Coordinates of C-alpha atoms in Angstrom, one line a residue:
Chain A
M13 CA -11.8 -43.3 -50.7
P14 CA -12.3 -43.0 -46.9
R15 CA -13.0 -39.3 -47.3
T16 CA -15.9 -39.8 -49.7
A17 CA -17.2 -42.5 -47.4
A18 CA -17.1 -40.2 -44.5
W19 CA -19.0 -37.5 -46.4
L20 CA -21.6 -40.0 -47.6
A21 CA -22.1 -41.3 -44.0
L22 CA -22.5 -37.7 -42.8
L23 CA -25.0 -37.0 -45.5
A24 CA -26.9 -40.2 -44.8
A25 CA -27.0 -39.2 -41.1
A26 CA -28.4 -35.8 -42.1
A27 CA -31.1 -37.4 -44.3
M28 CA -32.0 -39.9 -41.5
V29 CA -32.4 -37.3 -38.7
P30 CA -36.2 -36.5 -39.3
L31 CA -36.9 -40.2 -39.5
V32 CA -35.3 -40.9 -36.1
I33 CA -35.9 -37.8 -34.2
R34 CA -39.4 -36.6 -33.9
S35 CA -38.8 -33.5 -31.9
E36 CA -40.0 -30.5 -33.9
Y37 CA -37.6 -28.4 -32.0
V38 CA -34.5 -30.3 -33.1
I39 CA -35.7 -30.4 -36.7
G40 CA -36.4 -26.6 -36.6
T41 CA -33.0 -25.8 -35.2
L42 CA -31.3 -27.9 -37.9
T43 CA -33.4 -26.4 -40.6
L44 CA -32.3 -22.9 -39.6
M45 CA -28.7 -24.0 -39.3
Y46 CA -28.8 -25.3 -42.9
F47 CA -30.6 -22.2 -44.0
F48 CA -27.9 -19.9 -42.5
A49 CA -25.2 -22.0 -44.0
F50 CA -27.0 -21.6 -47.4
V51 CA -27.3 -17.8 -47.4
G52 CA -23.8 -17.6 -45.8
Q53 CA -22.4 -19.5 -48.7
G54 CA -24.2 -17.1 -51.0
W55 CA -22.4 -14.2 -49.3
N56 CA -19.2 -16.2 -49.3
I57 CA -19.1 -16.3 -53.1
L58 CA -18.7 -12.6 -53.3
G59 CA -17.3 -11.7 -49.9
G60 CA -15.1 -14.7 -49.4
Y61 CA -13.9 -16.0 -52.8
A62 CA -13.9 -12.7 -54.6
G63 CA -12.9 -10.7 -51.5
Q64 CA -15.6 -8.0 -51.9
F65 CA -17.1 -7.4 -48.5
S66 CA -20.7 -6.6 -48.7
F67 CA -22.5 -5.1 -45.6
G68 CA -25.8 -5.2 -47.5
H69 CA -26.6 -8.7 -48.5
A70 CA -30.0 -8.3 -47.0
L71 CA -30.7 -6.5 -50.2
F72 CA -30.8 -9.8 -52.2
F73 CA -32.3 -11.8 -49.3
G74 CA -35.2 -9.3 -49.2
I75 CA -35.7 -9.3 -53.0
G76 CA -35.9 -13.1 -53.0
A77 CA -38.3 -13.2 -50.1
Y78 CA -40.5 -10.4 -51.4
T79 CA -40.6 -11.5 -55.1
S80 CA -41.6 -15.0 -54.3
S81 CA -44.2 -14.0 -51.8
L82 CA -45.6 -11.2 -54.0
C83 CA -45.9 -13.5 -57.0
F84 CA -47.8 -15.9 -54.9
L85 CA -50.0 -13.3 -53.2
K86 CA -50.8 -11.2 -56.3
L87 CA -50.6 -13.7 -59.2
G88 CA -51.1 -17.0 -57.5
L89 CA -47.8 -18.1 -58.9
T90 CA -46.2 -21.0 -56.9
P91 CA -43.1 -20.0 -54.9
W92 CA -41.3 -22.9 -56.6
V93 CA -41.2 -20.7 -59.7
G94 CA -41.3 -17.4 -57.7
M95 CA -38.1 -18.1 -56.0
W96 CA -36.3 -18.3 -59.3
L97 CA -37.9 -15.1 -60.4
G98 CA -36.7 -13.6 -57.2
A99 CA -33.2 -14.9 -58.0
A100 CA -33.4 -13.3 -61.4
V101 CA -34.5 -10.0 -60.0
A102 CA -31.7 -10.1 -57.5
V103 CA -29.2 -10.8 -60.2
G104 CA -30.5 -7.8 -62.1
V105 CA -30.2 -5.6 -59.0
G106 CA -26.9 -7.1 -58.2
L107 CA -25.6 -6.3 -61.7
V108 CA -26.8 -2.7 -61.4
T109 CA -25.3 -2.2 -58.0
G110 CA -22.2 -4.1 -59.0
H111 CA -21.8 -2.2 -62.2
L112 CA -22.0 1.1 -60.4
S113 CA -19.6 0.1 -57.6
F114 CA -17.0 -1.8 -59.7
R115 CA -17.2 0.5 -62.7
Y116 CA -16.0 3.3 -60.4
G117 CA -13.5 1.1 -58.6
L118 CA -15.1 1.1 -55.2
R119 CA -13.5 -1.3 -52.8
G120 CA -13.1 -2.2 -49.2
A121 CA -15.0 0.0 -46.8
Y122 CA -16.5 2.1 -49.6
F123 CA -18.0 -1.0 -51.3
A124 CA -19.3 -2.3 -47.9
L125 CA -21.0 1.1 -47.2
V126 CA -22.5 1.4 -50.7
M127 CA -24.1 -2.0 -50.4
L128 CA -25.4 -1.0 -46.9
A129 CA -26.9 2.1 -48.5
F130 CA -28.6 0.1 -51.3
A131 CA -30.2 -2.3 -48.8
E132 CA -31.4 0.7 -46.8
I133 CA -32.9 2.3 -49.9
F134 CA -34.9 -0.9 -50.5
R135 CA -35.9 -1.1 -46.8
V136 CA -37.2 2.4 -46.7
A137 CA -39.0 2.0 -50.1
A138 CA -40.6 -1.3 -49.0
T139 CA -41.7 0.4 -45.7
N140 CA -43.4 3.2 -47.6
W141 CA -45.0 1.2 -50.5
D142 CA -48.4 -0.1 -49.6
F143 CA -48.5 -2.4 -52.6
V144 CA -45.8 -4.6 -51.0
G145 CA -47.4 -4.4 -47.6
G146 CA -45.8 -1.3 -46.2
S147 CA -44.2 -1.5 -42.8
F148 CA -46.4 -4.5 -41.9
G149 CA -45.0 -6.7 -44.6
I150 CA -46.5 -9.7 -46.2
L151 CA -48.3 -12.6 -44.6
V152 CA -48.2 -15.5 -47.1
P153 CA -51.7 -17.0 -47.1
L154 CA -51.7 -20.5 -45.8
Q155 CA -53.3 -23.3 -47.9
G156 CA -52.7 -26.2 -45.5
H157 CA -50.5 -29.0 -46.8
A158 CA -49.8 -27.9 -50.4
P159 CA -46.4 -29.1 -51.6
R160 CA -47.0 -27.6 -55.0
L161 CA -47.2 -24.1 -53.4
F162 CA -44.1 -24.6 -51.2
Q163 CA -46.3 -25.1 -48.1
F164 CA -46.1 -28.2 -46.0
G165 CA -48.3 -29.5 -43.1
D166 CA -45.2 -31.0 -41.6
K167 CA -42.0 -29.0 -40.9
R168 CA -39.9 -32.0 -41.8
Y169 CA -40.5 -31.3 -45.5
F170 CA -38.8 -27.9 -45.1
Y171 CA -35.9 -29.7 -43.6
Y172 CA -35.4 -31.9 -46.7
V173 CA -35.9 -28.9 -49.0
I174 CA -33.2 -26.8 -47.4
L175 CA -30.9 -29.8 -47.0
A176 CA -31.2 -30.5 -50.8
M177 CA -30.7 -26.8 -51.5
L178 CA -27.6 -26.7 -49.3
L179 CA -26.2 -29.9 -50.8
A180 CA -26.7 -28.6 -54.4
L181 CA -25.1 -25.3 -53.5
T182 CA -22.1 -27.0 -51.7
W183 CA -21.5 -29.1 -54.8
A184 CA -21.8 -26.1 -57.1
V185 CA -19.4 -24.0 -55.0
A186 CA -16.9 -26.9 -54.8
R187 CA -17.0 -26.9 -58.6
L188 CA -16.7 -23.1 -58.7
E189 CA -13.7 -23.3 -56.5
R190 CA -11.9 -25.4 -59.1
S191 CA -13.2 -23.6 -62.1
R192 CA -11.5 -20.8 -64.2
L193 CA -13.9 -18.2 -62.7
G194 CA -13.2 -19.4 -59.2
Y195 CA -9.4 -19.1 -59.6
Q196 CA -9.9 -15.6 -61.2
M197 CA -12.0 -14.6 -58.2
I198 CA -9.4 -15.7 -55.8
A199 CA -6.7 -14.0 -57.8
I200 CA -8.6 -10.7 -57.6
R201 CA -9.1 -11.1 -53.9
E202 CA -5.4 -11.7 -53.3
N203 CA -4.0 -9.0 -55.6
E204 CA -6.3 -7.1 -58.0
A205 CA -3.6 -5.2 -59.7
A206 CA -1.5 -8.3 -60.4
A207 CA -4.6 -10.2 -61.6
D208 CA -5.4 -7.3 -63.9
A209 CA -1.9 -7.3 -65.2
L210 CA -2.2 -11.1 -66.0
G211 CA -5.1 -10.4 -68.3
I212 CA -8.0 -11.0 -65.9
N213 CA -10.8 -8.5 -66.2
P214 CA -11.6 -7.6 -62.6
Y215 CA -14.8 -5.8 -63.4
R216 CA -16.3 -8.8 -65.2
V217 CA -15.2 -11.3 -62.7
K218 CA -16.5 -9.3 -59.8
L219 CA -19.8 -8.8 -61.6
A220 CA -20.0 -12.6 -62.2
A221 CA -19.4 -13.2 -58.5
M222 CA -22.0 -10.6 -57.6
A223 CA -24.6 -12.2 -59.8
L224 CA -24.0 -15.7 -58.4
S225 CA -23.9 -14.4 -54.9
A226 CA -27.1 -12.4 -55.3
A227 CA -29.0 -15.4 -56.9
V228 CA -28.1 -17.8 -54.1
T229 CA -28.9 -15.3 -51.3
A230 CA -32.3 -14.5 -53.0
L231 CA -33.1 -18.3 -53.1
G232 CA -32.4 -18.4 -49.4
G233 CA -34.6 -15.4 -48.8
A234 CA -37.5 -17.1 -50.7
F235 CA -37.1 -20.2 -48.6
Y236 CA -37.2 -18.1 -45.5
A237 CA -40.4 -16.4 -46.5
Q238 CA -42.1 -19.7 -47.2
Y239 CA -40.8 -21.3 -44.0
F240 CA -42.1 -18.6 -41.7
S241 CA -45.0 -17.5 -44.1
Y242 CA -44.0 -13.9 -43.3
I243 CA -41.7 -11.2 -44.4
D244 CA -41.4 -7.5 -43.5
P245 CA -39.0 -4.7 -44.5
A246 CA -36.8 -5.0 -41.4
I247 CA -36.5 -8.7 -41.5
G248 CA -35.9 -8.7 -45.3
F249 CA -33.8 -5.7 -46.0
G250 CA -32.6 -4.5 -42.5
P251 CA -29.0 -4.1 -41.5
A252 CA -29.3 -6.7 -38.8
N253 CA -30.1 -9.3 -41.5
S254 CA -27.0 -8.3 -43.5
I255 CA -25.0 -8.9 -40.3
E256 CA -26.6 -12.3 -39.7
I257 CA -25.8 -13.3 -43.3
L258 CA -22.1 -12.4 -43.2
L259 CA -21.4 -13.5 -39.6
R260 CA -21.3 -17.3 -40.1
P261 CA -19.0 -17.5 -43.2
I262 CA -16.7 -15.1 -41.4
I263 CA -16.6 -17.1 -38.2
G264 CA -16.2 -20.3 -40.1
G265 CA -13.7 -18.9 -42.6
A266 CA -14.5 -16.7 -45.5
G267 CA -13.4 -17.9 -48.9
T268 CA -13.4 -21.6 -47.9
L269 CA -16.0 -24.1 -49.0
W270 CA -16.7 -25.4 -45.5
G271 CA -16.5 -22.1 -43.7
P272 CA -20.1 -21.1 -44.0
L273 CA -21.3 -24.6 -42.9
L274 CA -18.8 -24.7 -40.0
G275 CA -19.8 -21.2 -38.9
A276 CA -23.5 -22.1 -39.1
L277 CA -22.9 -25.2 -37.0
L278 CA -20.8 -23.3 -34.4
L279 CA -23.2 -20.4 -34.0
G280 CA -26.2 -22.8 -34.1
L281 CA -24.7 -24.8 -31.2
L282 CA -23.9 -21.7 -29.3
G283 CA -27.4 -20.3 -29.8
E284 CA -28.8 -23.6 -28.4
G285 CA -26.4 -23.7 -25.5
T286 CA -27.3 -20.2 -24.4
R287 CA -31.0 -20.5 -25.2
G288 CA -32.2 -20.4 -21.7
L289 CA -30.4 -17.2 -21.0
V290 CA -31.2 -15.7 -24.3
K291 CA -34.9 -16.3 -23.9
S292 CA -35.2 -14.1 -20.8
Y293 CA -33.2 -11.2 -22.3
A294 CA -34.0 -9.9 -25.8
G295 CA -30.8 -8.9 -27.5
L296 CA -28.5 -11.1 -25.5
H297 CA -27.7 -13.4 -28.5
L298 CA -26.7 -10.5 -30.6
M299 CA -24.6 -9.2 -27.8
L300 CA -22.8 -12.6 -27.8
Y301 CA -22.5 -12.4 -31.6
G302 CA -20.7 -9.1 -31.1
V303 CA -18.3 -10.5 -28.7
I304 CA -17.7 -13.6 -30.9
L305 CA -17.1 -11.4 -33.9
M306 CA -14.6 -9.3 -32.0
G307 CA -12.9 -12.4 -30.6
A308 CA -12.8 -14.0 -34.1
V309 CA -11.2 -10.9 -35.6
V310 CA -8.4 -11.0 -33.0
F311 CA -7.9 -14.7 -32.5
L312 CA -9.1 -16.3 -35.8
P313 CA -8.5 -13.6 -38.4
R314 CA -9.0 -16.2 -41.1
G315 CA -11.9 -18.0 -39.4
V316 CA -12.1 -21.5 -37.9
M317 CA -11.1 -23.0 -41.2
G318 CA -8.0 -20.8 -41.4
A319 CA -7.0 -21.8 -37.9
L320 CA -7.5 -25.5 -38.7
R321 CA -5.5 -25.1 -41.8
S322 CA -2.6 -23.5 -40.1
L323 CA -2.8 -26.2 -37.4
G324 CA -2.6 -28.8 -40.2
V325 CA 0.3 -27.0 -41.8
G326 CA 2.1 -26.9 -38.5
A327 CA 1.5 -30.6 -37.9
A328 CA 2.8 -31.4 -41.4
E329 CA 5.9 -29.3 -40.9
R330 CA 6.7 -31.1 -37.6
A331 CA 6.2 -34.5 -39.1
Chain B
M27 CA -46.9 25.6 -49.3
T28 CA -46.0 29.0 -48.1
A29 CA -42.6 30.6 -48.0
E30 CA -42.8 30.5 -44.2
V31 CA -43.1 26.8 -44.1
V32 CA -40.1 26.4 -46.5
L33 CA -38.1 28.9 -44.5
S34 CA -38.8 27.2 -41.2
S35 CA -38.0 23.9 -42.7
L36 CA -34.8 25.3 -44.0
A37 CA -33.9 26.6 -40.6
N38 CA -34.7 23.3 -39.0
G39 CA -32.5 21.5 -41.6
I40 CA -29.6 23.8 -40.8
M41 CA -29.9 23.3 -37.1
L42 CA -30.2 19.5 -37.5
G43 CA -27.3 19.7 -40.0
G44 CA -25.1 21.2 -37.3
L45 CA -25.7 18.1 -35.2
Y46 CA -25.0 15.8 -38.1
A47 CA -21.8 17.7 -38.7
L48 CA -20.6 17.1 -35.1
V49 CA -21.4 13.4 -35.4
A50 CA -19.5 13.3 -38.7
L51 CA -16.6 15.2 -37.3
G52 CA -16.0 12.5 -34.8
L53 CA -16.2 9.9 -37.5
T54 CA -13.9 11.7 -39.9
L55 CA -11.4 12.5 -37.2
I56 CA -11.1 8.8 -36.3
F57 CA -10.9 7.8 -39.9
G58 CA -8.4 10.5 -40.7
V59 CA -6.0 9.5 -38.0
M60 CA -6.5 5.7 -38.0
K61 CA -8.0 4.9 -41.4
V62 CA -10.7 3.0 -39.5
I63 CA -14.4 3.4 -40.3
N64 CA -16.0 3.3 -36.9
F65 CA -19.3 1.4 -37.2
A66 CA -19.7 1.7 -33.5
H67 CA -20.0 5.5 -33.7
G68 CA -23.8 5.4 -33.4
S69 CA -23.6 3.1 -30.5
L70 CA -21.3 5.5 -28.6
M71 CA -23.8 8.3 -29.3
M72 CA -26.6 6.1 -28.0
L73 CA -24.7 5.4 -24.8
A74 CA -24.2 9.2 -24.3
M75 CA -27.8 9.8 -24.9
Y76 CA -28.8 7.3 -22.2
A77 CA -26.3 8.8 -19.8
T78 CA -27.7 12.3 -20.4
F79 CA -31.3 10.9 -20.0
W80 CA -30.5 9.2 -16.7
L81 CA -28.6 12.1 -15.3
A82 CA -31.6 14.3 -16.1
T83 CA -34.2 12.0 -14.7
T84 CA -32.4 10.7 -11.6
A85 CA -30.2 13.7 -10.6
G86 CA -32.3 16.4 -12.3
L87 CA -29.3 17.6 -14.2
D88 CA -30.0 19.8 -17.2
P89 CA -29.0 18.0 -20.5
Y90 CA -26.7 20.8 -21.5
L91 CA -25.1 21.1 -18.1
S92 CA -24.5 17.4 -18.0
L93 CA -22.2 17.7 -20.9
L94 CA -19.6 18.7 -18.4
L95 CA -19.8 15.2 -17.0
T96 CA -20.5 13.2 -20.1
L97 CA -17.8 14.7 -22.3
P98 CA -14.8 13.7 -20.1
A99 CA -16.4 10.3 -19.5
A100 CA -16.9 9.8 -23.2
F101 CA -13.3 10.8 -23.9
A102 CA -12.1 8.3 -21.4
F103 CA -14.4 5.6 -22.7
G104 CA -13.2 6.2 -26.3
Y105 CA -9.6 6.2 -25.2
A106 CA -10.0 2.9 -23.4
I107 CA -12.0 1.3 -26.3
Q108 CA -9.3 2.3 -28.8
R109 CA -6.6 0.7 -26.6
A110 CA -8.6 -2.5 -25.9
V111 CA -10.4 -3.1 -29.2
I112 CA -9.1 -1.0 -32.1
A113 CA -5.3 -0.9 -31.4
P114 CA -5.0 -4.7 -31.9
V115 CA -6.3 -4.6 -35.4
L116 CA -4.7 -1.3 -36.6
R117 CA -2.4 -3.2 -38.9
A118 CA -4.9 -6.0 -39.8
P119 CA -6.6 -6.1 -43.2
E120 CA -9.2 -3.4 -43.7
H121 CA -12.2 -5.9 -43.6
N122 CA -11.1 -7.1 -40.2
Q123 CA -11.1 -3.6 -38.8
L124 CA -14.6 -3.1 -40.2
L125 CA -15.7 -6.3 -38.5
M126 CA -14.1 -5.3 -35.3
T127 CA -16.1 -2.1 -35.0
L128 CA -19.2 -3.9 -36.3
G129 CA -18.8 -6.4 -33.5
L130 CA -18.4 -3.6 -31.0
A131 CA -21.6 -1.9 -32.3
L132 CA -23.5 -5.2 -32.0
F133 CA -22.3 -5.6 -28.5
L134 CA -23.1 -2.1 -27.3
D135 CA -26.5 -1.8 -29.0
N136 CA -27.7 -5.1 -27.6
L137 CA -26.2 -4.4 -24.2
A138 CA -28.4 -1.3 -24.2
L139 CA -31.3 -3.4 -25.4
V140 CA -30.8 -5.9 -22.5
V141 CA -30.3 -3.2 -19.9
F142 CA -32.7 -0.5 -21.0
T143 CA -35.2 -2.5 -23.1
A144 CA -36.4 -1.4 -26.5
D145 CA -38.9 1.2 -25.2
P146 CA -38.1 4.6 -26.6
R147 CA -37.9 7.3 -23.9
T148 CA -38.3 11.0 -24.3
L149 CA -37.0 13.7 -22.0
L150 CA -39.1 16.8 -21.6
V151 CA -37.3 19.8 -20.2
A152 CA -39.0 23.1 -19.2
Y153 CA -37.9 24.7 -22.5
S154 CA -38.7 21.8 -24.8
Q155 CA -41.4 23.8 -26.6
T156 CA -39.9 27.2 -26.2
T157 CA -39.3 29.0 -29.5
V158 CA -37.1 32.0 -30.5
P159 CA -38.3 34.3 -33.2
L160 CA -35.9 34.9 -36.1
G161 CA -37.4 37.0 -38.9
P162 CA -40.5 35.3 -40.2
V163 CA -39.8 31.9 -38.5
R164 CA -39.7 30.7 -34.9
L165 CA -36.8 28.4 -33.9
N166 CA -37.1 25.7 -31.4
L167 CA -34.9 26.6 -28.5
P168 CA -33.3 23.2 -27.7
R169 CA -32.5 22.7 -31.4
L170 CA -31.0 26.2 -31.5
L171 CA -28.9 25.4 -28.4
A172 CA -27.7 22.1 -30.0
F173 CA -26.8 23.9 -33.2
G174 CA -24.9 26.6 -31.3
G175 CA -23.2 23.9 -29.2
A176 CA -22.2 22.0 -32.3
L177 CA -20.7 25.0 -33.9
L178 CA -18.8 25.9 -30.7
I179 CA -17.4 22.5 -30.2
S180 CA -16.4 22.3 -33.9
G181 CA -14.7 25.6 -33.6
L182 CA -12.8 24.6 -30.4
L183 CA -11.7 21.3 -32.1
W184 CA -10.5 23.3 -35.1
L185 CA -8.4 25.6 -32.9
F186 CA -7.1 22.6 -31.0
L187 CA -6.0 20.8 -34.1
K188 CA -4.4 23.9 -35.6
T189 CA -2.7 25.6 -32.6
T190 CA -1.8 23.0 -30.0
D191 CA 1.2 20.6 -30.0
L192 CA -1.2 17.7 -29.4
G193 CA -3.3 18.8 -32.3
R194 CA -0.3 19.0 -34.5
A195 CA 0.8 15.6 -33.4
L196 CA -2.6 14.3 -34.3
R197 CA -2.5 15.8 -37.7
A198 CA 1.1 14.5 -38.2
S199 CA 0.1 10.9 -37.3
S200 CA -2.9 11.1 -39.7
E201 CA -0.7 12.1 -42.6
E202 CA 2.2 9.8 -42.0
R203 CA 2.0 7.3 -39.2
D204 CA 5.5 5.9 -39.4
G205 CA 7.1 9.3 -40.1
A206 CA 5.4 10.7 -37.0
A207 CA 6.6 7.8 -34.9
L208 CA 10.1 8.4 -36.1
C209 CA 9.9 12.0 -35.1
G210 CA 9.2 10.9 -31.5
I211 CA 5.4 11.3 -31.5
P212 CA 3.8 8.5 -29.4
V213 CA 1.5 7.4 -32.2
G214 CA -0.3 4.8 -30.1
R215 CA -1.3 7.4 -27.5
V216 CA -2.3 9.9 -30.2
H217 CA -4.5 7.3 -31.8
A218 CA -6.2 6.6 -28.5
M219 CA -6.7 10.4 -28.0
A220 CA -8.2 10.8 -31.5
F221 CA -10.7 8.0 -30.7
G222 CA -11.4 9.7 -27.4
I223 CA -12.0 13.0 -29.0
G224 CA -14.1 11.4 -31.7
T225 CA -16.2 9.7 -29.1
A226 CA -16.6 13.0 -27.2
C227 CA -17.8 14.7 -30.3
V228 CA -20.5 12.2 -31.0
A229 CA -21.4 12.1 -27.3
A230 CA -21.8 15.9 -27.3
A231 CA -24.1 15.6 -30.3
G232 CA -26.1 12.8 -28.6
G233 CA -26.4 14.7 -25.3
M234 CA -27.5 17.9 -27.0
A235 CA -30.1 16.0 -29.0
V236 CA -31.8 14.5 -26.0
P237 CA -34.2 17.4 -25.3
F238 CA -35.8 17.0 -28.7
F239 CA -35.1 13.5 -29.8
Y240 CA -36.2 10.1 -28.4
V241 CA -33.7 7.7 -26.8
S242 CA -33.6 4.1 -27.7
P243 CA -31.0 1.4 -28.1
E244 CA -31.0 1.8 -31.9
V245 CA -31.3 5.6 -32.0
G246 CA -27.6 6.0 -32.8
N247 CA -27.9 4.0 -36.0
T248 CA -30.4 6.5 -37.5
F249 CA -27.8 9.3 -36.9
V250 CA -24.8 7.4 -37.9
I251 CA -26.0 6.1 -41.2
T252 CA -26.6 9.7 -42.0
A253 CA -23.2 10.5 -40.7
F254 CA -21.6 8.0 -43.1
V255 CA -23.4 9.9 -45.8
V256 CA -22.0 13.1 -44.5
V257 CA -18.4 12.0 -44.3
V258 CA -18.4 10.4 -47.6
L259 CA -20.1 13.5 -49.1
G260 CA -17.5 15.8 -47.5
G261 CA -14.6 13.4 -48.0
L262 CA -13.5 10.9 -45.4
G263 CA -10.9 12.5 -43.2
S264 CA -11.8 16.1 -44.2
F265 CA -12.7 18.5 -41.4
P266 CA -14.4 21.2 -43.4
G267 CA -16.0 18.5 -45.5
A268 CA -17.8 17.1 -42.5
L269 CA -19.2 20.6 -41.6
V270 CA -20.4 21.4 -45.1
G271 CA -21.7 17.8 -45.7
G272 CA -23.5 17.9 -42.4
L273 CA -25.3 21.1 -43.1
L274 CA -26.1 20.0 -46.7
V275 CA -27.6 16.7 -45.6
G276 CA -29.6 18.3 -42.8
V277 CA -31.1 20.7 -45.4
V278 CA -31.8 18.0 -48.0
E279 CA -33.5 15.8 -45.4
S280 CA -35.6 18.7 -44.0
L281 CA -36.7 20.0 -47.4
G282 CA -37.2 16.4 -48.6
G283 CA -39.6 16.0 -45.7
L284 CA -41.8 18.7 -47.2
I285 CA -42.2 16.9 -50.4
F286 CA -42.1 13.2 -49.3
H287 CA -43.9 12.3 -46.1
G288 CA -42.6 10.0 -43.5
S289 CA -39.4 8.1 -43.8
L290 CA -39.4 8.3 -47.5
A291 CA -37.4 11.5 -47.2
Q292 CA -34.5 9.2 -46.2
I293 CA -34.3 7.8 -49.7
G294 CA -33.2 11.1 -50.9
I295 CA -30.2 11.0 -48.5
F296 CA -29.3 7.5 -49.5
A297 CA -29.6 8.3 -53.2
L298 CA -27.3 11.3 -52.6
F299 CA -24.9 9.0 -50.8
V300 CA -24.8 6.5 -53.7
A301 CA -24.4 9.2 -56.2
V302 CA -21.5 10.8 -54.4
L303 CA -19.8 7.5 -53.8
L304 CA -20.0 6.7 -57.4
V305 CA -19.1 10.1 -58.9
R306 CA -16.7 11.5 -56.3
P307 CA -15.7 8.8 -53.9
A308 CA -13.2 11.2 -52.4
G309 CA -16.0 13.5 -51.5
L310 CA -16.9 17.1 -52.5
L311 CA -14.0 18.6 -50.7
G312 CA -11.7 15.8 -49.9
A313 CA -9.2 14.5 -52.5
R314 CA -6.6 12.5 -50.6
H315 CA -8.2 9.2 -49.6
A316 CA -10.0 7.9 -52.6

């Protein structure tokens, strides 16, 4: 199994990085890369596999970040538990928004817009509600090195936490891809009417995809809030965050297992390559993202994974 | 809360609604003809606002007079953008069209952020605070001018669509793209024109808002999210729907501001949006594109 060996080697290398490289900067960059791959994979379950494009995934991200931070701040509950509560709340909200959208058969642009509107409702509500910190947001009180409270004196712990989360998620999505539900999701994406005619219930399958997607994105949001010890309405629920979440899986290849990871890697490298420039001009990296997004739509309509696949197919045909 | 406060708030809502209607007209025209939801609509508006602002501060041009310059420029810009960016994805899957305009919006918004910085700017003109009495309420002159301008432009656009050959070609392409092409209508050029006209509409709305609204790189988004609400409310692709929806949303927002303070009034708009999407995704007046 040379393939398995290759993956194990890659994994071992990822696990070794903090032991070999001491630079906080490199560790931080990789941590964020894994983090974006994680939330991107969350979006990918609904947007990629099930084909329901959401422009408002910041909704679930914000719910995860806010729930875990608020539980800690108000109740003293450790974010290790709070993050799962956040995921549960996100699933609840996802089921409500999903029920409303799918029950009435919203798809395509309409679904994308209604998700954007739901996220905006939460953003405005969080901005105006003093209990959750209003427009200032929440500063998670620091307790020093407290692993039981999801706080670490050394950023390398966060690296291992998100690496483990990403690993577990990748494994789970690989299983999902080969499961009954996974095939049903793909069938609905490719042709909903045909899937319906074959006895698949599109409403239930889309709701299931929504629930899974919401839970994963919320877990990512909770990690983010602990990592930066801070969350505010714009970072949590803002449209810019929704774009950040969907950008990487789309560049990498929506609806593929490795798409979000590849997208996170590529955009991460690009971000580092242009860091000097980006630092001197606020907004430049988003400008670049805009160009990349437009370029990807024209030249890589199925993402990098799609392009690699068609290259592979072409090579196989020639052989 | 006196009747006067409510009345003046109502009047303000109607005037603002006229502006929303004009933004929404551009959006709905582009959608009607090309079936593309233009996420970059707000960014185009923002660019026009900056252009108006700079023409006023550097050349001393009155914001309403500078429409004579910005409108043709906006039309040309929209025409070029359609040719360069939108035309290549016209037959692509819907989500790729959405991503294309989203990418364009990201690019333009952040280009403005790099060039103009995030500082909001306001333009004061001599008549910024001038008011016009109407019955028991006093109307702010720039808002009244913007409202009048919005109505005038909408009316002209309506006449253009109904009576000119080009307008008919535009409507034909929106109803049946391939059929129109078979009849000898240069559909590609008509699409580009529709995008140019849509851009000119939103540019006019932006330019006319400058005397009473701040200019910043993200200012277009505040308007355009409202415009999404308006077009969905009125029915995507529906001309009268955009007008009615615009006025309705303007009034709801303005009256909502009396009850809820601050940005909380926006929640009413979004709630309205969600409700309409769910109950009548084809809009109040539209019926064709569900």
